[in-house]
Coordinates of C-alpha atoms and ligand atoms in Angstrom, one line a residue:
X1 CA 12.2 12.7 15.7
X2 CA 10.2 13.7 12.7
X3 CA 6.5 14.1 13.3
X4 CA 4.6 11.1 11.9
X5 CA 2.7 11.5 8.6
X6 CA 0.3 9.0 9.8
X7 CA -0.5 7.9 13.4
X8 CA -2.9 5.1 14.1
X9 CA -4.2 4.6 17.6
X10 CA -6.1 1.7 19.0
X11 CA -8.0 0.9 15.8
X12 CA -10.9 -1.5 16.2
X13 CA -12.8 -2.8 13.3
X14 CA -15.3 -5.8 13.2
X15 CA -17.0 -7.5 10.4
X16 CA -20.1 -9.7 10.6
X17 CA -19.0 -13.3 11.0
X18 CA -20.4 -15.3 8.1
X19 CA -20.0 -18.5 10.1
X20 CA -22.2 -17.4 13.1
X21 CA -25.6 -15.7 12.8
X22 CA -25.2 -12.3 14.7
X23 CA -21.5 -13.1 15.4
X24 CA -18.7 -10.7 14.8
X25 CA -15.1 -11.1 13.5
X26 CA -12.6 -8.7 15.0
X27 CA -10.3 -7.9 12.0
X28 CA -8.5 -5.1 13.9
X29 CA -8.1 -5.5 17.6
X30 CA -6.5 -2.3 19.0
X31 CA -3.8 -1.6 16.4
X32 CA -1.5 1.3 16.9
X33 CA 1.4 2.4 14.7
X34 CA 3.2 5.4 13.1
X35 CA 4.4 6.0 9.6
X36 CA 7.1 8.7 9.1
X37 CA 7.3 10.8 5.9
X38 CA 9.4 8.9 3.4
X39 CA 9.3 5.7 5.3
X40 CA 8.4 2.2 3.9
X41 CA 6.7 0.2 6.6
X42 CA 6.2 -3.5 5.8
X43 CA 3.1 -5.2 7.0
X44 CA 3.5 -9.0 7.2
X45 CA 1.5 -11.8 8.8
X46 CA -0.4 -14.8 7.6
X47 CA -3.6 -14.8 5.6
X48 CA -6.6 -13.3 7.5
X49 CA -4.4 -11.5 10.0
X50 CA -5.9 -8.2 9.1
X51 CA -3.2 -6.6 6.8
X52 CA -5.6 -5.5 4.0
X53 CA -8.2 -4.3 6.5
X54 CA -5.5 -2.2 8.3
X55 CA -4.3 -0.7 5.0
X56 CA -7.8 0.1 3.8
X57 CA -8.8 1.6 7.2
X58 CA -5.7 3.7 7.3
X59 CA -6.8 5.3 4.0
X60 CA -10.4 5.5 5.3
X61 CA -11.8 3.1 2.8
X62 CA -13.3 1.6 5.9
X63 CA -14.5 3.5 8.9
X64 CA -13.2 2.0 12.2
X65 CA -15.5 1.3 15.1
X66 CA -13.0 2.9 17.5
X67 CA -9.6 4.5 17.5
X68 CA -7.9 7.4 15.8
X69 CA -6.3 7.9 12.4
X70 CA -4.2 11.0 12.5
X71 CA -3.0 12.3 9.2
X72 CA -0.6 15.2 9.9
X73 CA -2.1 15.3 13.4
X74 CA -5.7 15.6 12.2
X75 CA -8.1 12.7 13.1
X76 CA -9.8 11.5 10.0
X77 CA -11.3 8.3 11.6
X78 CA -14.9 9.5 11.4
X79 CA -14.9 12.3 8.8
X80 CA -17.7 12.3 6.3
X81 CA -17.0 11.5 2.7
X82 CA -17.3 15.2 1.9
X83 CA -14.8 16.2 4.6
X84 CA -12.5 13.4 3.5
X85 CA -12.3 14.5 -0.1
X86 CA -9.4 17.0 0.3
X87 CA -7.4 14.2 2.1
X88 CA -8.1 11.5 -0.4
X89 CA -5.5 12.7 -2.9
X90 CA -2.8 12.4 -0.3
X91 CA -3.4 8.7 0.2
X92 CA -3.4 6.2 -2.7
X93 CA -3.6 2.5 -2.9
X94 CA -2.0 0.1 -5.3
X95 CA -3.7 -3.3 -5.5
X96 CA -2.6 -6.9 -6.2
X97 CA -4.5 -7.3 -9.4
X98 CA -3.8 -4.3 -11.7
X99 CA -6.3 -5.6 -14.4
X100 CA -9.3 -5.3 -12.1
X101 CA -8.3 -1.8 -10.9
X102 CA -8.5 -0.4 -14.5
X103 CA -11.7 0.2 -16.5
X104 CA -11.4 -2.2 -19.5
X105 CA -13.0 0.4 -21.8
X106 CA -10.6 3.2 -20.9
X107 CA -7.2 3.8 -22.4
X108 CA -4.3 4.0 -20.0
X109 CA -3.9 7.7 -20.9
X110 CA -7.6 8.4 -19.9
X111 CA -7.1 6.3 -16.7
X112 CA -4.2 8.5 -15.7
X113 CA -5.8 11.8 -16.9
X114 CA -9.2 11.3 -15.2
X115 CA -7.9 11.8 -11.6
X116 CA -5.7 14.7 -12.7
X117 CA -8.7 16.5 -14.1
X118 CA -11.0 15.5 -11.2
X119 CA -8.6 16.9 -8.6
X120 CA -7.8 19.9 -10.8
X121 CA -4.1 19.2 -10.6
X122 CA -3.2 20.3 -14.0
X123 CA -4.7 22.7 -16.6
X124 CA -6.6 20.8 -19.2
X125 CA -4.3 21.7 -22.1
X126 CA -1.3 20.3 -20.2
X127 CA -2.9 17.0 -19.4
X128 CA -1.6 15.0 -22.4
X129 CA 2.0 16.1 -21.7
X130 CA 1.6 15.4 -18.0
X131 CA 0.3 11.8 -18.8
X132 CA 3.4 11.1 -21.0
X133 CA 5.7 12.4 -18.3
X134 CA 4.0 10.1 -15.7
X135 CA 4.3 7.1 -18.1
X136 CA 8.0 7.9 -18.5
X137 CA 8.5 8.1 -14.8
X138 CA 7.2 4.5 -14.4
X139 CA 9.2 3.2 -17.4
X140 CA 6.4 3.1 -20.0
X141 CA 7.1 4.5 -23.5
X142 CA 4.6 7.0 -24.9
X143 CA 3.3 4.3 -27.3
X144 CA 1.4 2.8 -24.2
X145 CA -0.8 5.9 -23.8
X146 CA -3.5 4.9 -26.2
X147 CA -3.5 1.2 -25.2
X148 CA -6.2 -0.6 -23.3
X149 CA -5.7 -2.7 -20.2
X150 CA -6.1 -6.0 -22.0
X151 CA -3.3 -5.0 -24.4
X152 CA -0.8 -4.8 -21.6
X153 CA 1.1 -7.4 -19.5
X154 CA 0.7 -7.6 -15.7
X155 CA 4.0 -5.8 -15.1
X156 CA 3.1 -3.0 -17.6
X157 CA -0.3 -2.6 -16.0
X158 CA 1.2 -2.5 -12.5
X159 CA 3.6 0.3 -13.8
X160 CA 0.5 2.2 -15.0
X161 CA -1.3 1.7 -11.7
X162 CA 1.7 3.1 -9.9
X163 CA 1.8 6.0 -12.3
X164 CA -1.9 6.7 -11.8
X165 CA -1.3 6.8 -8.0
X166 CA 1.8 9.0 -8.4
X167 CA -0.1 11.4 -10.7
X168 CA -1.9 12.7 -7.6
X169 CA 1.4 13.5 -5.8
X170 CA 0.4 11.5 -2.7
X171 CA 2.2 11.5 0.6
X172 CA 1.3 7.9 1.4
X173 CA 0.8 4.8 -0.7
X174 CA -0.6 1.6 0.5
X175 CA 0.7 -1.2 -1.7
X176 CA -1.3 -4.4 -1.1
X177 CA 0.6 -7.5 -2.4
X178 CA 1.5 -5.2 -5.3
X179 CA 4.0 -7.7 -6.9
X180 CA 2.6 -11.1 -5.7
X181 CA 0.5 -11.7 -8.9
X182 CA 3.3 -10.8 -11.3
X183 CA 5.6 -13.3 -13.0
X184 CA 8.7 -13.8 -10.9
X185 CA 10.8 -12.3 -13.8
X186 CA 9.1 -8.9 -13.5
X187 CA 8.6 -8.8 -9.7
X188 CA 12.1 -7.4 -9.2
X189 CA 11.6 -4.7 -11.8
X190 CA 8.4 -3.5 -10.1
X191 CA 10.0 -3.6 -6.7
X192 CA 12.9 -1.5 -7.9
X193 CA 10.4 0.9 -9.5
X194 CA 8.5 1.2 -6.2
X195 CA 11.7 1.9 -4.3
X196 CA 12.9 4.4 -6.9
X197 CA 9.7 6.4 -7.0
X198 CA 9.4 6.2 -3.2
X199 CA 12.9 7.7 -2.8
X200 CA 12.4 10.3 -5.5
X201 CA 9.2 11.7 -4.1
X202 CA 10.0 10.9 -0.4
X203 CA 6.8 9.0 -0.3
X204 CA 5.6 7.1 2.8
X205 CA 4.5 3.6 2.0
X206 CA 2.7 0.8 3.8
X207 CA 3.9 -2.3 1.9
X208 CA 1.7 -5.3 2.6
X209 CA 3.2 -8.6 1.7
X210 CA 3.3 -12.3 2.4
X211 CA 6.8 -12.5 1.1
X212 CA 9.3 -11.9 3.8
X213 CA 12.2 -11.7 1.4
X214 CA 10.5 -8.8 -0.3
X215 CA 9.8 -7.1 3.1
X216 CA 13.4 -7.5 4.1
X217 CA 14.6 -6.0 0.8
X218 CA 12.3 -3.0 0.6
X219 CA 11.2 -1.9 4.1
X220 CA 12.7 0.3 6.6
X221 CA 10.6 -1.1 9.4
X222 CA 8.4 -4.1 9.6
X223 CA 5.2 -4.7 11.6
X224 CA 4.0 -8.3 12.2
X225 CA 0.2 -8.9 12.4
X226 CA -1.5 -11.8 14.0
X227 CA -5.3 -12.2 14.5
X228 CA -6.0 -8.5 14.1
X229 CA -3.3 -7.4 16.6
X230 CA 0.2 -5.9 15.9
X231 CA 2.6 -8.4 17.5
X232 CA 5.7 -6.5 17.0
X233 CA 7.1 -3.6 15.0
X234 CA 10.7 -2.4 14.6
X235 CA 13.6 -1.7 12.2
X236 CA 13.7 -4.5 9.5
X237 CA 17.0 -5.9 10.5
X238 CA 16.0 -5.9 14.2
X239 CA 12.7 -7.8 13.6
X240 CA 14.4 -10.3 11.3
X241 CA 17.7 -10.6 13.3
X242 CA 16.2 -10.5 16.8
X243 CA 12.5 -11.2 16.7
X244 CA 10.9 -10.8 20.1
X245 CA 7.9 -13.0 19.6
X246 CA 7.8 -16.8 19.1
X247 CA 5.3 -16.2 16.4
X248 CA 7.7 -13.9 14.5
X249 CA 10.5 -16.4 15.0
X250 CA 8.3 -19.1 13.5
X251 CA 7.3 -16.8 10.6
X252 CA 10.9 -15.9 9.7
X253 CA 12.2 -19.4 10.4
X254 CA 11.9 -20.1 6.7
X255 CA 14.1 -17.2 5.8
X256 CA 17.7 -18.1 5.2
X257 CA 19.0 -15.9 2.5
X258 CA 20.3 -12.6 3.9
X259 CA 19.2 -9.5 2.1
X260 CA 21.1 -6.3 2.4
X261 CA 19.9 -2.7 1.9
X262 CA 20.7 -1.7 -1.6
X263 CA 21.2 -5.3 -2.7
X264 CA 19.4 -7.1 -5.5
X265 CA 15.7 -7.5 -5.1
X266 CA 14.5 -11.1 -4.3
Ligands
LIG1 N1 -15.2 -7.0 3.6 C1 -15.2 -7.9 4.6 N2 -16.3 -8.4 5.1 C2 -16.3 -9.4 6.1 N3 -15.1 -9.9 6.6 C3 -14.0 -9.4 6.1 C4 -13.9 -8.4 5.1 N4 -12.6 -8.2 4.8 C5 -11.9 -9.0 5.6 N5 -12.7 -9.7 6.4 C6 -12.2 -10.7 7.4 O1 -11.3 -9.9 8.3 C7 -10.2 -10.7 8.6 C8 -8.9 -10.0 8.1 O2 -8.9 -10.0 6.7 P1 -7.9 -9.3 5.8 O3 -8.3 -9.4 4.4 O4 -7.6 -7.9 6.3 O5 -6.5 -10.2 6.1 P2 -5.2 -10.2 5.3 O6 -4.1 -10.2 6.3 O7 -5.1 -9.1 4.3 O8 -5.2 -11.6 4.5 P3 -4.5 -12.0 3.1 O9 -3.1 -12.2 3.4 O10 -5.2 -13.3 2.8 O11 -4.8 -11.0 2.1 C9 -10.4 -12.1 8.0 O12 -11.0 -12.9 9.0 C10 -11.4 -11.8 6.9 O13 -12.2 -12.9 6.6
LIG2 MG1 -4.9 -9.0 2.2

């Protein structure tokens, strides 16, 4: 068994409850899971079940109240921002809305170049060539380099967002509803791109989605969240074919079309 890249143990995270003065809302209620190098783990569950909170906490965009986040065996759950810095590069996030994750006044080339320079990943003179190579990797011709976010479609921007994350050679990407805002016609292209880059770089990915067809197409294992808890986790075909919990059965009850590994994306 390969050592996990990421191991999460008994994570607890609460937010203040806007409905009740002084009340708290338990967004993560003792969540534990592993992600292996090169694995795509799907995170499914209804709205408010804690998927985004879990993804952000795994990347230490939130600090958990309790529990451990082991990255290569090192607990990063309570590291200071300064101590986290060397780990940040290894963990990237791709969001639902690519437009809001880009600075409107920055060209795509600058948006990709900035983290390269910040993390000193590439000598300054080589940055323009590196940016073009990254664009090519995500299927964007060089002509896109000088463009601004508003001059690009949602699908093109999501390609650029994936490129910006890849530029840092991460080991883990959390993709949060990364295709759900896109037109149906480009969703499959972006899903294929995610799968290709994941395979090429042996990236681990936590893929958060409402769409069970997408989860079944893309993910090696699937975890089902419900009210801040992990209800079940297992190989994709096992969870879809033989769900253990009634909740999972109800959730996948709407799924009819079988999807096979290597098949066409939904
Ligand atoms: N920054 C925050 N401040 C306060 N409460 C929050 C915050 N983020 C999430 N919550 C609450 O935590 C719970 C889990 O939210 P979360 O966004 O993680 O769910 P989700 O599964 O990603 O939902 P969706 O599918 O709608 O994106 C919800 O009750 C939500 O209202
Ligand atoms: Mg969410």
